[in-house]
């Protein structure tokens, strides 16, 4: 992680230098350095359709599973108690990538969210992950 930060700083320095070299009174296009949150809408309703589903046994107690394609996180804070949240971070729209230590983790800037209620517990995100409706039937969890 430190390495990434260093690289980032270096490229920013380089960019600053380039910018200085190219000063012409023209505004540079806005940098979308941390973007990536918009692309999710390009596919419209998606090809899969229907609610996201996951096998209950794939969701660990005290942890969770991320359904990347559906952009949903399904968690099980307590045995038999399933929750679901959007997988889109409320900070800048990255998709969260893992659930660990009872928290949902966004890789972009390190926000952590509770698996119980989706509230931010650390990192820059201020708003909770929106919760979704969960129904369990025949060992299968559906999220809508
Ligand atoms: S987008 Fe910044 S922490 Fe998730």
Coordinates of N, CA, C and O and ligand atoms in Angstrom, one line a residue:
X1 N 0.8 -1.2 0.0 CA 0.0 0.0 0.0 C 0.9 1.2 0.0 O 0.6 2.2 -0.7
X2 N 1.9 1.2 0.8 CA 2.8 2.3 0.8 C 3.4 2.6 -0.6 O 3.6 3.7 -1.0
X3 N 3.7 1.4 -1.2 CA 4.3 1.5 -2.6 C 3.4 2.3 -3.5 O 3.8 3.1 -4.3
X4 N 2.1 1.9 -3.4 CA 1.1 2.5 -4.3 C 1.1 4.1 -4.1 O 1.1 4.8 -5.0
X5 N 1.1 4.4 -2.8 CA 1.1 5.8 -2.5 C 2.3 6.6 -3.0 O 2.1 7.6 -3.6
X6 N 3.4 5.9 -2.9 CA 4.6 6.5 -3.4 C 4.5 6.8 -4.9 O 4.8 7.8 -5.5
X7 N 4.0 5.7 -5.6 CA 3.9 5.8 -7.1 C 2.9 7.0 -7.4 O 3.2 7.7 -8.4
X8 N 1.9 7.0 -6.7 CA 0.9 8.0 -6.9 C 1.5 9.4 -6.8 O 1.3 10.3 -7.6
X9 N 2.2 9.6 -5.7 CA 2.9 10.9 -5.5 C 3.8 11.2 -6.6 O 3.9 12.3 -7.1
X10 N 4.6 10.2 -7.0 CA 5.6 10.4 -8.1 C 4.9 10.9 -9.4 O 5.3 11.8 -10.0
X11 N 3.8 10.2 -9.7 CA 3.1 10.6 -11.0 C 2.5 11.9 -10.8 O 2.4 12.7 -11.8
X12 N 2.1 12.3 -9.6 CA 1.5 13.6 -9.5 C 2.6 14.7 -9.7 O 2.4 15.7 -10.3
X13 N 3.8 14.4 -9.1 CA 4.9 15.3 -9.3 C 5.2 15.5 -10.7 O 5.4 16.6 -11.2
X14 N 5.2 14.4 -11.4 CA 5.5 14.4 -12.9 C 4.4 15.3 -13.6 O 4.7 16.1 -14.4
X15 N 3.2 15.0 -13.2 CA 2.1 15.8 -13.8 C 2.3 17.3 -13.6 O 2.0 18.1 -14.4
X16 N 2.6 17.6 -12.3 CA 2.8 19.0 -12.0 C 3.9 19.6 -12.9 O 3.8 20.7 -13.4
X17 N 5.0 18.8 -13.1 CA 6.0 19.3 -13.9 C 5.6 19.5 -15.3 O 5.9 20.6 -16.0
X18 N 4.8 18.5 -15.9 CA 4.3 18.7 -17.2 C 3.4 19.9 -17.3 O 3.5 20.6 -18.3
X19 N 2.7 20.0 -16.3 CA 1.7 21.1 -16.4 C 2.5 22.5 -16.4 O 2.1 23.3 -17.2
X20 N 3.5 22.5 -15.6 CA 4.3 23.8 -15.6 C 4.9 24.0 -16.9 O 5.0 25.1 -17.4
X21 N 5.3 22.9 -17.6 CA 6.0 23.1 -18.9 C 5.0 23.5 -19.9 O 5.4 24.0 -21.0
X22 N 3.7 23.1 -19.7 CA 2.8 23.4 -20.8 C 1.8 24.5 -20.5 O 0.8 24.6 -21.0
X23 N 2.3 25.4 -19.6 CA 1.4 26.5 -19.3 C 1.1 27.4 -20.5 O 2.0 27.8 -21.2
X24 N -0.2 27.5 -20.7 CA -0.6 28.3 -21.9 C -1.8 29.1 -21.6 O -2.5 29.6 -22.5
X25 N -2.2 29.1 -20.4 CA -3.4 29.8 -20.0 C -4.7 28.9 -20.3 O -5.8 29.4 -20.1
X26 N -4.5 27.7 -20.7 CA -5.6 26.8 -21.0 C -5.8 25.9 -19.8 O -4.9 25.3 -19.4
X27 N -7.1 25.8 -19.4 CA -7.3 24.9 -18.3 C -7.2 23.5 -18.7 O -7.6 23.1 -19.8
X28 N -6.5 22.7 -17.9 CA -6.4 21.3 -18.2 C -7.7 20.6 -17.9 O -8.5 21.1 -17.0
X29 N -8.0 19.5 -18.6 CA -9.2 18.8 -18.3 C -9.2 18.3 -16.8 O -8.1 18.1 -16.3
X30 N -10.3 18.3 -16.2 CA -10.3 17.8 -14.8 C -9.8 16.4 -14.7 O -10.2 15.6 -15.6
X31 N -9.0 16.2 -13.8 CA -8.5 14.8 -13.6 C -9.5 14.0 -12.9 O -10.1 14.3 -11.9
X32 N -9.8 12.8 -13.5 CA -10.7 11.9 -12.8 C -9.9 10.8 -12.1 O -10.2 9.6 -12.4
X33 N -9.0 11.2 -11.3 CA -8.0 10.2 -10.8 C -8.7 9.1 -10.0 O -8.2 8.0 -10.1
X34 N -9.7 9.4 -9.3 CA -10.3 8.3 -8.5 C -11.7 7.9 -9.0 O -12.5 7.4 -8.3
X35 N -11.9 8.0 -10.3 CA -13.2 7.7 -10.9 C -13.4 6.2 -11.0 O -12.7 5.4 -10.4
X36 N -14.4 5.8 -11.7 CA -14.7 4.4 -11.8 C -16.0 4.1 -11.3 O -16.5 3.0 -11.5
X37 N -16.7 5.1 -10.7 CA -18.0 4.8 -10.1 C -19.1 4.9 -11.1 O -20.2 4.4 -10.8
X38 N -18.9 5.5 -12.2 CA -20.0 5.8 -13.2 C -20.2 4.6 -14.1 O -21.3 4.4 -14.6
X39 N -19.2 3.8 -14.3 CA -19.4 2.8 -15.4 C -20.4 1.8 -15.1 O -20.9 1.2 -16.1
X40 N -20.8 1.6 -13.9 CA -21.8 0.6 -13.6 C -23.1 0.8 -14.2 O -23.8 -0.2 -14.5
X41 N -23.4 2.0 -14.6 CA -24.7 2.3 -15.2 C -24.8 2.0 -16.7 O -25.8 1.9 -17.3
X42 N -23.6 1.8 -17.3 CA -23.6 1.7 -18.7 C -24.3 0.4 -19.3 O -24.8 0.4 -20.4
X43 N -24.5 -0.6 -18.5 CA -25.1 -1.8 -18.9 C -26.6 -1.8 -18.8 O -27.2 -2.8 -19.0
X44 N -27.2 -0.7 -18.4 CA -28.6 -0.7 -18.3 C -29.1 -1.6 -17.2 O -28.5 -1.7 -16.2
X45 N -30.1 -2.3 -17.5 CA -30.7 -3.2 -16.5 C -29.9 -4.4 -16.2 O -30.1 -5.2 -15.3
X46 N -28.9 -4.7 -17.0 CA -28.0 -5.8 -16.9 C -28.6 -7.0 -17.6 O -29.8 -7.1 -17.8
X47 N -27.8 -8.0 -17.9 CA -28.3 -9.1 -18.7 C -28.9 -10.2 -17.8 O -29.8 -10.9 -18.3
X48 N -28.5 -10.3 -16.5 CA -29.0 -11.3 -15.7 C -30.5 -11.1 -15.3 O -31.2 -12.1 -15.3
X49 N -30.8 -10.0 -14.9 CA -32.2 -9.7 -14.5 C -32.5 -10.4 -13.2 O -31.6 -11.1 -12.7
X50 N -33.6 -10.1 -12.6 CA -34.0 -10.8 -11.4 C -33.2 -10.4 -10.2 O -32.2 -9.6 -10.3
X51 N -33.6 -10.9 -9.1 CA -32.8 -10.5 -7.8 C -31.5 -11.2 -7.7 O -31.3 -12.3 -8.4
X52 N -30.6 -10.7 -7.0 CA -29.3 -11.4 -6.7 C -29.6 -12.5 -5.7 O -30.4 -12.4 -4.8
X53 N -29.0 -13.6 -6.0 CA -29.2 -14.8 -5.1 C -27.8 -15.4 -4.7 O -26.9 -15.3 -5.5
X54 N -27.8 -15.9 -3.5 CA -26.6 -16.6 -3.1 C -27.0 -17.8 -2.2 O -28.0 -17.7 -1.5
X55 N -26.2 -18.8 -2.2 CA -26.5 -20.0 -1.3 C -26.1 -19.6 0.1 O -25.1 -19.0 0.3
X56 N -27.1 -19.8 1.0 CA -26.9 -19.4 2.4 C -25.6 -19.9 3.0 O -24.9 -19.1 3.7
X57 N -25.2 -21.1 2.6 CA -24.0 -21.6 3.2 C -22.7 -21.0 2.7 O -21.6 -21.2 3.2
X58 N -22.8 -20.1 1.7 CA -21.7 -19.4 1.1 C -21.4 -18.1 1.9 O -20.5 -17.4 1.6
X59 N -22.4 -17.8 2.8 CA -22.2 -16.5 3.5 C -21.8 -16.9 5.0 O -22.5 -17.5 5.7
X60 N -20.5 -16.7 5.3 CA -20.0 -17.1 6.6 C -20.6 -16.3 7.8 O -20.9 -15.1 7.6
X61 N -20.8 -16.9 8.9 CA -21.3 -16.2 10.1 C -20.2 -15.2 10.5 O -19.0 -15.5 10.6
X62 N -20.6 -14.0 10.8 CA -19.6 -12.9 11.2 C -18.9 -12.4 10.0 O -17.9 -11.6 10.1
X63 N -19.3 -12.7 8.8 CA -18.7 -12.3 7.6 C -19.7 -12.0 6.5 O -20.8 -11.7 6.8
X64 N -19.3 -12.2 5.3 CA -20.2 -11.9 4.2 C -19.6 -12.3 2.8 O -18.4 -12.8 2.7
X65 N -20.4 -12.2 1.8 CA -20.0 -12.5 0.4 C -20.4 -11.3 -0.5 O -21.5 -10.7 -0.3
X66 N -19.5 -11.0 -1.4 CA -19.8 -9.9 -2.3 C -20.3 -10.5 -3.7 O -19.6 -11.4 -4.2
X67 N -21.4 -10.1 -4.1 CA -21.9 -10.5 -5.4 C -21.5 -9.4 -6.4 O -22.3 -8.4 -6.5
X68 N -20.4 -9.5 -7.0 CA -19.9 -8.4 -7.8 C -20.8 -8.0 -8.9 O -21.0 -6.8 -9.1
X69 N -21.3 -8.9 -9.7 CA -22.1 -8.6 -10.8 C -23.4 -7.8 -10.4 O -23.9 -7.0 -11.1
X70 N -23.9 -8.2 -9.3 CA -25.1 -7.6 -8.8 C -24.9 -6.4 -7.9 O -25.8 -5.7 -7.5
X71 N -23.6 -6.1 -7.6 CA -23.2 -5.0 -6.8 C -23.9 -5.1 -5.4 O -24.5 -4.1 -5.0
X72 N -23.8 -6.2 -4.8 CA -24.5 -6.4 -3.6 C -23.6 -7.2 -2.6 O -22.8 -8.0 -3.0
X73 N -23.6 -6.8 -1.3 CA -22.9 -7.6 -0.3 C -24.0 -8.3 0.6 O -24.9 -7.6 1.1
X74 N -23.8 -9.6 0.8 CA -24.7 -10.3 1.7 C -23.9 -10.7 2.9 O -22.8 -11.2 2.8
X75 N -24.4 -10.4 4.1 CA -23.6 -10.7 5.3 C -24.5 -11.5 6.3 O -25.7 -11.6 6.1
X76 N -23.8 -12.1 7.2 CA -24.5 -12.8 8.3 C -23.9 -12.5 9.6 O -23.0 -13.2 10.1
X77 N -24.3 -11.3 10.2 CA -23.7 -10.9 11.4 C -23.8 -11.9 12.5 O -22.9 -12.1 13.4
X78 N -25.0 -12.5 12.6 CA -25.2 -13.6 13.6 C -25.8 -14.8 12.9 O -26.4 -14.6 11.8
X79 N -25.6 -15.9 13.4 CA -26.1 -17.1 12.7 C -27.6 -17.0 12.4 O -28.4 -16.7 13.2
X80 N -27.9 -17.2 11.1 CA -29.3 -17.2 10.7 C -29.8 -15.8 10.4 O -31.0 -15.6 10.0
X81 N -29.0 -14.8 10.7 CA -29.4 -13.4 10.5 C -28.7 -12.8 9.3 O -27.5 -12.4 9.4
X82 N -29.4 -12.7 8.2 CA -28.8 -12.3 6.9 C -29.1 -10.8 6.6 O -30.2 -10.4 6.9
X83 N -28.1 -10.1 6.1 CA -28.3 -8.7 5.7 C -27.8 -8.5 4.4 O -26.9 -9.3 3.9
X84 N -28.2 -7.5 3.7 CA -27.6 -7.2 2.4 C -27.5 -5.7 2.2 O -28.4 -4.9 2.7
X85 N -26.5 -5.3 1.5 CA -26.2 -3.9 1.3 C -25.7 -3.7 -0.1 O -25.2 -4.6 -0.8
X86 N -25.8 -2.5 -0.6 CA -25.2 -2.2 -1.9 C -23.7 -2.4 -1.7 O -23.1 -2.1 -0.7
X87 N -23.0 -2.8 -2.8 CA -21.5 -3.0 -2.7 C -20.8 -1.7 -3.2 O -19.6 -1.7 -3.4
X88 N -21.6 -0.7 -3.5 CA -21.0 0.6 -4.0 C -20.7 1.5 -2.8 O -21.6 1.9 -2.1
X89 N -19.4 1.8 -2.6 CA -19.0 2.6 -1.5 C -19.6 4.0 -1.6 O -19.7 4.6 -2.7
X90 N -20.0 4.5 -0.4 CA -20.6 5.8 -0.4 C -19.6 6.9 -0.4 O -20.0 8.1 -0.5
X91 N -18.4 6.6 -0.4 CA -17.4 7.7 -0.5 C -17.2 8.2 -1.9 O -17.7 9.3 -2.2
X92 N -16.7 7.4 -2.8 CA -16.5 7.8 -4.2 C -17.0 6.8 -5.2 O -16.6 6.8 -6.4
X93 N -17.7 5.8 -4.8 CA -18.4 4.9 -5.7 C -17.6 3.7 -6.1 O -18.0 3.1 -7.1
X94 N -16.5 3.4 -5.5 CA -15.8 2.1 -5.8 C -16.7 1.0 -5.3 O -17.6 1.1 -4.5
X95 N -16.4 -0.2 -5.9 CA -17.1 -1.4 -5.4 C -16.2 -2.0 -4.3 O -15.0 -2.2 -4.4
X96 N -16.9 -2.3 -3.2 CA -16.2 -2.9 -2.1 C -15.7 -4.3 -2.5 O -16.3 -4.9 -3.4
X97 N -14.6 -4.8 -2.0 CA -14.0 -6.0 -2.5 C -13.9 -7.1 -1.5 O -13.6 -8.2 -1.8
X98 N -14.0 -6.8 -0.2 CA -13.9 -7.9 0.8 C -14.7 -7.6 2.0 O -15.0 -6.5 2.4
X99 N -14.9 -8.7 2.8 CA -15.5 -8.6 4.1 C -14.6 -9.3 5.0 O -14.2 -10.5 4.8
X100 N -14.1 -8.6 6.0 CA -13.2 -9.2 6.9 C -13.2 -8.5 8.3 O -13.5 -7.3 8.4
X101 N -13.1 -9.3 9.3 CA -13.1 -8.8 10.7 C -14.5 -8.2 11.0 O -14.5 -7.2 11.8
X102 N -15.5 -8.7 10.4 CA -16.8 -8.1 10.7 C -17.1 -6.8 10.0 O -18.0 -6.1 10.3
X103 N -16.3 -6.5 9.0 CA -16.5 -5.3 8.3 C -16.4 -5.4 6.8 O -15.6 -6.3 6.3
X104 N -17.1 -4.6 6.1 CA -17.1 -4.6 4.6 C -16.0 -3.5 4.2 O -16.0 -2.4 4.8
X105 N -15.1 -3.9 3.4 CA -13.9 -3.1 3.1 C -13.9 -2.5 1.7 O -14.0 -3.3 0.7
X106 N -13.8 -1.2 1.6 CA -13.6 -0.6 0.2 C -12.1 -0.4 0.0 O -11.4 0.2 0.8
X107 N -11.6 -0.9 -1.1 CA -10.1 -0.9 -1.4 C -9.6 0.5 -1.8 O -8.4 0.8 -1.7
X108 N -10.5 1.4 -2.2 CA -10.0 2.6 -2.8 C -9.4 3.6 -1.8 O -8.3 4.0 -2.1
X109 N -10.1 3.8 -0.7 CA -9.5 4.7 0.3 C -9.6 4.2 1.7 O -9.5 4.9 2.6
X110 N -9.9 2.9 1.7 CA -9.9 2.2 3.0 C -11.1 2.4 3.9 O -11.0 2.2 5.1
X111 N -12.3 2.7 3.4 CA -13.4 2.8 4.2 C -13.9 1.4 4.7 O -13.8 0.4 3.9
X112 N -14.3 1.3 5.9 CA -14.8 0.0 6.5 C -16.3 0.3 6.9 O -16.6 1.3 7.5
X113 N -17.1 -0.7 6.6 CA -18.5 -0.6 7.0 C -18.9 -1.8 7.8 O -18.4 -2.9 7.6
X114 N -19.8 -1.5 8.8 CA -20.3 -2.6 9.6 C -21.1 -3.6 8.8 O -22.0 -3.2 7.9
X115 N -20.9 -4.9 9.1 CA -21.7 -5.9 8.4 C -23.1 -6.0 9.0 O -24.0 -6.7 8.4
X116 N -23.3 -5.4 10.1 CA -24.6 -5.5 10.8 C -25.6 -4.4 10.2 O -26.8 -4.7 9.9
X117 N -25.1 -3.2 10.0 CA -26.1 -2.2 9.6 C -25.5 -1.3 8.4 O -26.1 -0.4 8.0
X118 N -24.3 -1.6 7.9 CA -23.7 -0.9 6.8 C -23.2 0.4 7.1 O -22.7 1.2 6.3
X119 N -23.1 0.8 8.4 CA -22.6 2.1 8.8 C -21.1 2.2 8.7 O -20.4 1.2 8.9
X120 N -20.6 3.3 8.3 CA -19.1 3.5 8.2 C -18.5 3.4 9.6 O -19.0 4.0 10.5
X121 N -17.4 2.6 9.7 CA -16.8 2.5 11.0 C -15.4 3.1 11.0 O -14.8 3.5 12.0
X122 N -14.8 3.2 9.8 CA -13.5 3.9 9.6 C -13.3 4.3 8.2 O -14.0 3.8 7.3
X123 N -12.3 5.1 8.0 CA -12.1 5.6 6.6 C -12.9 6.8 6.3 O -13.6 7.3 7.1
X124 N -12.8 7.3 5.0 CA -13.4 8.6 4.7 C -14.9 8.6 4.4 O -15.5 9.6 4.4
X125 N -15.5 7.4 4.2 CA -16.9 7.4 3.9 C -17.7 7.9 5.1 O -17.4 7.5 6.3
X126 N -18.7 8.7 4.9 CA -19.5 9.2 6.0 C -20.9 8.6 6.0 O -21.6 8.6 7.1
X127 N -21.4 8.1 4.9 CA -22.7 7.6 4.8 C -22.7 6.1 4.8 O -21.8 5.5 4.3
X128 N -23.8 5.5 5.4 CA -23.8 4.0 5.4 C -24.1 3.4 4.0 O -24.7 4.1 3.1
X129 N -23.7 2.2 3.8 CA -24.1 1.5 2.6 C -25.6 1.2 2.7 O -26.1 0.8 3.7
X130 N -26.3 1.5 1.6 CA -27.8 1.4 1.7 C -28.1 -0.1 1.8 O -27.5 -1.0 1.2
X131 N -29.1 -0.4 2.7 CA -29.4 -1.8 2.9 C -30.4 -2.2 1.9 O -31.2 -1.4 1.3
X132 N -30.5 -3.5 1.7 CA -31.4 -4.1 0.7 C -32.2 -5.2 1.4 O -31.9 -5.6 2.5
X133 N -33.3 -5.5 0.7 CA -34.2 -6.5 1.3 C -33.7 -7.9 1.0 O -33.3 -8.3 -0.1
X134 N -33.7 -8.7 2.1 CA -33.2 -10.1 2.0 C -34.4 -11.1 2.3 O -35.2 -10.9 3.2
X135 N -34.5 -12.1 1.5 CA -35.4 -13.2 1.8 C -34.7 -14.5 1.7 O -33.9 -14.7 0.7
X136 N -34.9 -15.4 2.6 CA -34.2 -16.7 2.6 C -35.3 -17.8 2.4 O -36.3 -17.8 3.0
X137 N -35.0 -18.6 1.5 CA -35.9 -19.7 1.2 C -35.2 -20.9 0.6 O -34.4 -20.8 -0.3
X138 N -35.3 -22.0 1.3 CA -34.7 -23.3 0.8 C -33.2 -23.2 0.8 O -32.6 -23.7 -0.2
X139 N -32.6 -22.5 1.7 CA -31.1 -22.4 1.8 C -30.6 -21.4 0.7 O -29.4 -21.3 0.5
X140 N -31.5 -20.7 0.1 CA -31.1 -19.7 -0.9 C -31.5 -18.3 -0.4 O -32.6 -18.1 0.0
X141 N -30.6 -17.4 -0.6 CA -30.9 -16.0 -0.2 C -31.1 -15.1 -1.4 O -30.3 -15.2 -2.3
X142 N -32.2 -14.4 -1.4 CA -32.5 -13.5 -2.5 C -32.4 -12.1 -2.0 O -32.9 -11.8 -0.9
X143 N -31.8 -11.2 -2.8 CA -31.7 -9.8 -2.4 C -32.5 -9.0 -3.5 O -32.3 -9.2 -4.7
X144 N -33.3 -8.1 -3.0 CA -34.0 -7.3 -4.0 C -34.0 -5.8 -3.5 O -33.6 -5.5 -2.4
Ligands
LIG1 S1 -14.5 5.1 -2.7 FE1 -13.2 6.0 -1.3 S2 -13.2 4.6 0.4 FE2 -14.6 3.7 -1.1

